[in-house]
Amino acid sequence: MQRTAISAILTIMLVAGCSEIAGDRVVVERAGPDDLLKLRSGPGLGYNVVLGLPDGTSLVRRDCVTEVGQLWCRVSLSEAPGVTGYVSADYLSERSF
């Protein structure tokens, strides 16, 4: 019984810790008051728009790639980690949380 409880606690700690280890927390900035940053299905303008993100949206940045001279980062929503896609790095800020 004690071994099962310890295993469960260690598993929970590992899963909880992975969200911070897996990426950097960033926020959307400079999209503009009347515009949204487009979350795309791939790194570039030719990919479908998944959804629009207003300024202030909290994201977890995973990795970034350069495509046609533009830096694109793979991100997920902080509040909904299953929602992922790519955004232009020009609109991400590492403001403290």
Short mmCIF file of N, CA, C and O in Angstrom, two decimals:
data_model
loop_
_atom_site.label_atom_id
_atom_site.label_comp_id
_atom_site.label_asym_id
_atom_site.label_seq_id
_atom_site.Cartn_x
_atom_site.Cartn_y
_atom_site.Cartn_z
N MET A 1 0.82 -1.20 0.00
CA MET A 1 0.00 0.00 0.00
C MET A 1 0.87 1.26 0.00
O MET A 1 0.61 2.18 -0.75
N GLN A 2 1.90 1.30 0.85
CA GLN A 2 2.76 2.47 0.94
C GLN A 2 3.53 2.66 -0.36
O GLN A 2 3.70 3.78 -0.83
N ARG A 3 3.96 1.57 -0.98
CA ARG A 3 4.69 1.64 -2.25
C ARG A 3 3.81 2.23 -3.35
O ARG A 3 4.27 3.05 -4.15
N THR A 4 2.53 1.86 -3.39
CA THR A 4 1.60 2.39 -4.38
C THR A 4 1.40 3.89 -4.18
O THR A 4 1.38 4.65 -5.14
N ALA A 5 1.27 4.31 -2.94
CA ALA A 5 1.07 5.74 -2.66
C ALA A 5 2.30 6.55 -3.07
O ALA A 5 2.17 7.63 -3.66
N ILE A 6 3.48 6.03 -2.78
CA ILE A 6 4.71 6.74 -3.16
C ILE A 6 4.82 6.83 -4.68
O ILE A 6 5.16 7.88 -5.22
N SER A 7 4.50 5.74 -5.39
CA SER A 7 4.54 5.76 -6.85
C SER A 7 3.57 6.79 -7.41
O SER A 7 3.89 7.51 -8.35
N ALA A 8 2.38 6.85 -6.84
CA ALA A 8 1.37 7.80 -7.32
C ALA A 8 1.83 9.24 -7.09
O ALA A 8 1.69 10.10 -7.96
N ILE A 9 2.40 9.51 -5.92
CA ILE A 9 2.88 10.87 -5.62
C ILE A 9 4.01 11.27 -6.55
O ILE A 9 4.04 12.38 -7.08
N LEU A 10 4.95 10.36 -6.78
CA LEU A 10 6.05 10.66 -7.70
C LEU A 10 5.55 10.90 -9.12
O LEU A 10 6.05 11.79 -9.81
N THR A 11 4.58 10.15 -9.56
CA THR A 11 4.01 10.34 -10.90
C THR A 11 3.35 11.72 -11.02
O THR A 11 3.55 12.43 -12.00
N ILE A 12 2.58 12.09 -10.01
CA ILE A 12 1.92 13.41 -10.02
C ILE A 12 2.95 14.53 -10.04
O ILE A 12 2.83 15.50 -10.78
N MET A 13 4.01 14.40 -9.24
CA MET A 13 5.06 15.42 -9.23
C MET A 13 5.75 15.52 -10.58
O MET A 13 6.04 16.62 -11.05
N LEU A 14 5.99 14.40 -11.22
CA LEU A 14 6.64 14.41 -12.53
C LEU A 14 5.77 15.09 -13.57
O LEU A 14 6.22 15.95 -14.31
N VAL A 15 4.50 14.74 -13.61
CA VAL A 15 3.58 15.33 -14.59
C VAL A 15 3.43 16.83 -14.33
O VAL A 15 3.46 17.64 -15.25
N ALA A 16 3.27 17.22 -13.08
CA ALA A 16 3.12 18.64 -12.75
C ALA A 16 4.37 19.43 -13.10
O ALA A 16 4.29 20.55 -13.59
N GLY A 17 5.53 18.86 -12.90
CA GLY A 17 6.78 19.54 -13.20
C GLY A 17 7.07 19.65 -14.67
O GLY A 17 7.77 20.55 -15.10
N CYS A 18 6.53 18.77 -15.48
CA CYS A 18 6.82 18.76 -16.91
C CYS A 18 6.30 20.01 -17.61
O CYS A 18 6.86 20.44 -18.60
N SER A 19 5.23 20.61 -17.12
CA SER A 19 4.70 21.78 -17.81
C SER A 19 5.69 22.93 -17.80
O SER A 19 5.78 23.68 -18.75
N GLU A 20 6.45 23.09 -16.74
CA GLU A 20 7.44 24.16 -16.69
C GLU A 20 8.72 23.78 -17.43
O GLU A 20 9.38 24.61 -18.02
N ILE A 21 9.10 22.51 -17.38
CA ILE A 21 10.32 22.05 -18.03
C ILE A 21 10.15 22.04 -19.55
O ILE A 21 11.07 22.33 -20.29
N ALA A 22 8.96 21.74 -20.01
CA ALA A 22 8.72 21.52 -21.43
C ALA A 22 8.78 22.79 -22.27
O ALA A 22 8.90 22.71 -23.47
N GLY A 23 8.66 23.95 -21.66
CA GLY A 23 8.68 25.17 -22.46
C GLY A 23 8.70 26.42 -21.61
O GLY A 23 8.56 26.37 -20.39
N ASP A 24 8.89 27.55 -22.28
CA ASP A 24 8.94 28.85 -21.61
C ASP A 24 7.57 29.49 -21.64
O ASP A 24 6.87 29.44 -22.65
N ARG A 25 7.20 30.15 -20.57
CA ARG A 25 5.94 30.88 -20.54
C ARG A 25 6.15 32.23 -21.21
O ARG A 25 7.10 32.94 -20.92
N VAL A 26 5.27 32.54 -22.14
CA VAL A 26 5.32 33.81 -22.88
C VAL A 26 3.91 34.37 -22.98
O VAL A 26 2.93 33.68 -22.68
N VAL A 27 3.81 35.60 -23.43
CA VAL A 27 2.51 36.24 -23.59
C VAL A 27 2.47 36.93 -24.96
O VAL A 27 3.49 37.39 -25.47
N VAL A 28 1.27 36.96 -25.56
CA VAL A 28 1.08 37.63 -26.85
C VAL A 28 1.11 39.14 -26.61
O VAL A 28 0.42 39.65 -25.73
N GLU A 29 1.91 39.85 -27.41
CA GLU A 29 1.98 41.32 -27.35
C GLU A 29 2.07 41.89 -28.76
O GLU A 29 2.61 41.27 -29.66
N ARG A 30 1.57 43.09 -28.92
CA ARG A 30 1.66 43.86 -30.16
C ARG A 30 0.78 43.35 -31.30
O ARG A 30 1.00 43.71 -32.44
N ALA A 31 -0.21 42.54 -31.00
CA ALA A 31 -1.15 42.15 -32.06
C ALA A 31 -2.05 43.34 -32.38
O ALA A 31 -2.50 43.49 -33.50
N GLY A 32 -2.28 44.18 -31.38
CA GLY A 32 -3.09 45.38 -31.58
C GLY A 32 -4.45 45.24 -30.92
O GLY A 32 -4.95 44.14 -30.72
N PRO A 33 -5.04 46.38 -30.59
CA PRO A 33 -6.33 46.35 -29.89
C PRO A 33 -7.48 45.79 -30.72
O PRO A 33 -8.44 45.27 -30.17
N ASP A 34 -7.39 45.91 -32.02
CA ASP A 34 -8.48 45.46 -32.89
C ASP A 34 -8.06 44.28 -33.76
O ASP A 34 -8.72 44.00 -34.77
N ASP A 35 -6.99 43.59 -33.40
CA ASP A 35 -6.51 42.47 -34.22
C ASP A 35 -6.14 41.30 -33.33
O ASP A 35 -6.04 41.44 -32.11
N LEU A 36 -5.96 40.14 -33.94
CA LEU A 36 -5.60 38.93 -33.23
C LEU A 36 -4.36 38.32 -33.87
O LEU A 36 -4.19 38.37 -35.09
N LEU A 37 -3.49 37.73 -33.04
CA LEU A 37 -2.35 36.98 -33.56
C LEU A 37 -2.87 35.63 -34.02
O LEU A 37 -3.59 34.94 -33.29
N LYS A 38 -2.53 35.26 -35.23
CA LYS A 38 -3.04 34.01 -35.80
C LYS A 38 -2.19 32.82 -35.35
O LYS A 38 -1.00 32.77 -35.59
N LEU A 39 -2.85 31.87 -34.70
CA LEU A 39 -2.24 30.59 -34.35
C LEU A 39 -2.45 29.69 -35.56
O LEU A 39 -3.58 29.44 -35.96
N ARG A 40 -1.35 29.25 -36.17
CA ARG A 40 -1.41 28.49 -37.42
C ARG A 40 -1.04 27.03 -37.20
O ARG A 40 -0.36 26.69 -36.24
N SER A 41 -1.47 26.18 -38.12
CA SER A 41 -1.21 24.75 -38.01
C SER A 41 0.23 24.38 -38.34
O SER A 41 0.67 23.27 -38.04
N GLY A 42 0.99 25.29 -38.92
CA GLY A 42 2.39 25.05 -39.25
C GLY A 42 3.16 26.35 -39.25
O GLY A 42 2.57 27.44 -39.15
N PRO A 43 4.48 26.28 -39.40
CA PRO A 43 5.32 27.48 -39.32
C PRO A 43 5.40 28.27 -40.63
O PRO A 43 6.33 28.13 -41.40
N GLY A 44 4.40 29.09 -40.88
CA GLY A 44 4.41 29.93 -42.08
C GLY A 44 3.03 30.44 -42.42
O GLY A 44 2.01 29.93 -41.94
N LEU A 45 2.99 31.45 -43.28
CA LEU A 45 1.72 32.07 -43.67
C LEU A 45 0.85 31.16 -44.51
O LEU A 45 -0.36 31.37 -44.60
N GLY A 46 1.42 30.13 -45.12
CA GLY A 46 0.65 29.23 -45.97
C GLY A 46 -0.15 28.19 -45.21
O GLY A 46 -0.92 27.44 -45.80
N TYR A 47 -0.02 28.15 -43.90
CA TYR A 47 -0.74 27.16 -43.10
C TYR A 47 -2.08 27.71 -42.62
O TYR A 47 -2.24 28.92 -42.45
N ASN A 48 -3.03 26.83 -42.38
CA ASN A 48 -4.36 27.22 -41.92
C ASN A 48 -4.30 27.91 -40.56
O ASN A 48 -3.48 27.55 -39.71
N VAL A 49 -5.21 28.84 -40.35
CA VAL A 49 -5.35 29.51 -39.07
C VAL A 49 -6.21 28.62 -38.16
O VAL A 49 -7.31 28.23 -38.54
N VAL A 50 -5.68 28.31 -36.98
CA VAL A 50 -6.39 27.50 -36.01
C VAL A 50 -7.34 28.38 -35.21
O VAL A 50 -8.51 28.05 -35.03
N LEU A 51 -6.83 29.51 -34.72
CA LEU A 51 -7.64 30.49 -34.01
C LEU A 51 -6.86 31.78 -33.83
O LEU A 51 -5.66 31.82 -34.10
N GLY A 52 -7.54 32.83 -33.40
CA GLY A 52 -6.91 34.12 -33.17
C GLY A 52 -6.66 34.34 -31.69
O GLY A 52 -7.50 33.99 -30.86
N LEU A 53 -5.52 34.94 -31.37
CA LEU A 53 -5.13 35.16 -29.98
C LEU A 53 -5.00 36.66 -29.70
O LEU A 53 -4.20 37.34 -30.35
N PRO A 54 -5.74 37.18 -28.75
CA PRO A 54 -5.62 38.60 -28.42
C PRO A 54 -4.37 38.87 -27.58
O PRO A 54 -3.79 37.96 -26.98
N ASP A 55 -3.95 40.14 -27.55
CA ASP A 55 -2.85 40.55 -26.67
C ASP A 55 -3.16 40.08 -25.25
O ASP A 55 -4.30 40.11 -24.80
N GLY A 56 -2.12 39.63 -24.56
CA GLY A 56 -2.27 39.19 -23.18
C GLY A 56 -2.49 37.69 -23.02
O GLY A 56 -2.48 37.18 -21.91
N THR A 57 -2.69 36.97 -24.14
CA THR A 57 -2.89 35.53 -24.06
C THR A 57 -1.62 34.86 -23.57
O THR A 57 -0.54 35.08 -24.11
N SER A 58 -1.73 34.03 -22.56
CA SER A 58 -0.59 33.31 -21.99
C SER A 58 -0.36 32.01 -22.77
O SER A 58 -1.29 31.23 -22.98
N LEU A 59 0.89 31.80 -23.17
CA LEU A 59 1.26 30.63 -23.97
C LEU A 59 2.48 29.93 -23.37
O LEU A 59 3.22 30.53 -22.59
N VAL A 60 2.69 28.69 -23.77
CA VAL A 60 3.92 27.97 -23.45
C VAL A 60 4.64 27.75 -24.78
O VAL A 60 4.11 27.13 -25.69
N ARG A 61 5.84 28.32 -24.89
CA ARG A 61 6.64 28.21 -26.11
C ARG A 61 7.46 26.92 -26.03
O ARG A 61 8.18 26.68 -25.07
N ARG A 62 7.35 26.09 -27.07
CA ARG A 62 8.06 24.81 -27.10
C ARG A 62 9.39 24.93 -27.83
O ARG A 62 10.43 24.73 -27.26
N ASP A 63 9.35 25.22 -29.10
CA ASP A 63 10.57 25.36 -29.90
C ASP A 63 10.27 26.32 -31.05
O ASP A 63 9.12 26.61 -31.33
N CYS A 64 11.33 26.82 -31.69
CA CYS A 64 11.16 27.79 -32.77
C CYS A 64 11.97 27.36 -33.99
O CYS A 64 13.01 26.72 -33.85
N VAL A 65 11.46 27.73 -35.17
CA VAL A 65 12.13 27.42 -36.43
C VAL A 65 12.08 28.65 -37.32
O VAL A 65 11.18 29.48 -37.19
N THR A 66 13.05 28.78 -38.21
CA THR A 66 13.05 29.87 -39.17
C THR A 66 12.50 29.36 -40.49
O THR A 66 12.95 28.34 -41.01
N GLU A 67 11.51 30.06 -41.01
CA GLU A 67 10.87 29.70 -42.27
C GLU A 67 10.79 30.95 -43.13
O GLU A 67 10.14 31.93 -42.75
N VAL A 68 11.47 30.95 -44.26
CA VAL A 68 11.50 32.08 -45.19
C VAL A 68 11.90 33.37 -44.45
O VAL A 68 11.25 34.40 -44.57
N GLY A 69 12.93 33.28 -43.63
CA GLY A 69 13.45 34.44 -42.94
C GLY A 69 12.65 34.90 -41.73
O GLY A 69 12.99 35.88 -41.09
N GLN A 70 11.59 34.20 -41.39
CA GLN A 70 10.73 34.57 -40.26
C GLN A 70 10.84 33.50 -39.18
O GLN A 70 10.79 32.31 -39.48
N LEU A 71 10.97 33.91 -37.92
CA LEU A 71 11.04 32.98 -36.81
C LEU A 71 9.63 32.64 -36.34
O LEU A 71 8.84 33.53 -36.00
N TRP A 72 9.29 31.35 -36.34
CA TRP A 72 7.99 30.84 -35.92
C TRP A 72 8.20 29.93 -34.72
O TRP A 72 9.11 29.11 -34.70
N CYS A 73 7.33 30.06 -33.72
CA CYS A 73 7.45 29.24 -32.51
C CYS A 73 6.22 28.34 -32.36
O CYS A 73 5.09 28.78 -32.57
N ARG A 74 6.50 27.11 -31.99
CA ARG A 74 5.42 26.16 -31.68
C ARG A 74 5.01 26.45 -30.24
O ARG A 74 5.84 26.50 -29.33
N VAL A 75 3.72 26.68 -30.04
CA VAL A 75 3.20 27.07 -28.73
C VAL A 75 1.95 26.26 -28.39
O VAL A 75 1.33 25.65 -29.26
N SER A 76 1.61 26.30 -27.12
CA SER A 76 0.32 25.78 -26.67
C SER A 76 -0.28 26.81 -25.72
O SER A 76 0.45 27.61 -25.11
N LEU A 77 -1.59 26.82 -25.62
CA LEU A 77 -2.25 27.73 -24.69
C LEU A 77 -1.95 27.28 -23.27
O LEU A 77 -2.06 26.09 -22.95
N SER A 78 -1.59 28.21 -22.39
CA SER A 78 -1.31 27.87 -20.99
C SER A 78 -2.53 27.26 -20.32
O SER A 78 -2.41 26.32 -19.54
N GLU A 79 -3.70 27.79 -20.62
CA GLU A 79 -4.94 27.33 -19.99
C GLU A 79 -5.55 26.12 -20.67
O GLU A 79 -6.45 25.49 -20.12
N ALA A 80 -5.09 25.79 -21.88
CA ALA A 80 -5.61 24.64 -22.63
C ALA A 80 -4.45 24.02 -23.41
O ALA A 80 -4.31 24.25 -24.61
N PRO A 81 -3.57 23.26 -22.73
CA PRO A 81 -2.35 22.75 -23.36
C PRO A 81 -2.57 21.89 -24.61
O PRO A 81 -1.66 21.73 -25.40
N GLY A 82 -3.76 21.38 -24.78
CA GLY A 82 -4.05 20.58 -25.98
C GLY A 82 -4.20 21.41 -27.24
O GLY A 82 -4.17 20.88 -28.34
N VAL A 83 -4.37 22.72 -27.10
CA VAL A 83 -4.48 23.62 -28.24
C VAL A 83 -3.08 24.09 -28.59
O VAL A 83 -2.46 24.84 -27.84
N THR A 84 -2.57 23.62 -29.72
CA THR A 84 -1.20 23.92 -30.14
C THR A 84 -1.17 24.46 -31.56
O THR A 84 -2.12 24.28 -32.32
N GLY A 85 -0.06 25.10 -31.90
CA GLY A 85 0.14 25.61 -33.24
C GLY A 85 1.39 26.46 -33.28
O GLY A 85 2.22 26.42 -32.36
N TYR A 86 1.51 27.25 -34.33
CA TYR A 86 2.68 28.11 -34.53
C TYR A 86 2.26 29.57 -34.62
O TYR A 86 1.22 29.88 -35.21
N VAL A 87 3.09 30.44 -34.05
CA VAL A 87 2.88 31.88 -34.14
C VAL A 87 4.21 32.54 -34.49
O VAL A 87 5.27 31.99 -34.23
N SER A 88 4.14 33.74 -35.04
CA SER A 88 5.34 34.52 -35.31
C SER A 88 5.96 34.94 -33.98
O SER A 88 5.28 35.47 -33.09
N ALA A 89 7.27 34.72 -33.84
CA ALA A 89 7.98 35.09 -32.61
C ALA A 89 7.99 36.59 -32.37
O ALA A 89 8.18 37.04 -31.24
N ASP A 90 7.72 37.39 -33.40
CA ASP A 90 7.71 38.85 -33.27
C ASP A 90 6.65 39.32 -32.28
O ASP A 90 6.70 40.45 -31.79
N TYR A 91 5.64 38.49 -32.01
CA TYR A 91 4.52 38.90 -31.17
C TYR A 91 4.52 38.22 -29.80
O TYR A 91 3.50 38.21 -29.11
N LEU A 92 5.67 37.66 -29.41
CA LEU A 92 5.77 37.00 -28.11
C LEU A 92 6.68 37.81 -27.19
O LEU A 92 7.70 38.33 -27.61
N SER A 93 6.30 37.88 -25.93
CA SER A 93 7.09 38.59 -24.93
C SER A 93 7.29 37.67 -23.73
O SER A 93 6.41 36.91 -23.36
N GLU A 94 8.46 37.76 -23.14
CA GLU A 94 8.78 36.95 -21.96
C GLU A 94 8.53 37.72 -20.68
O GLU A 94 9.30 37.61 -19.74
N ARG A 95 7.46 38.47 -20.64
CA ARG A 95 7.09 39.20 -19.43
C ARG A 95 7.03 38.25 -18.24
O ARG A 95 6.65 37.10 -18.39
N SER A 96 7.38 38.75 -17.07
CA SER A 96 7.30 37.91 -15.89
C SER A 96 5.83 37.70 -15.51
O SER A 96 5.00 38.57 -15.71
N PHE A 97 5.56 36.54 -14.94
CA PHE A 97 4.19 36.17 -14.57
C PHE A 97 4.02 36.21 -13.08
O PHE A 97 4.82 35.91 -12.32
#
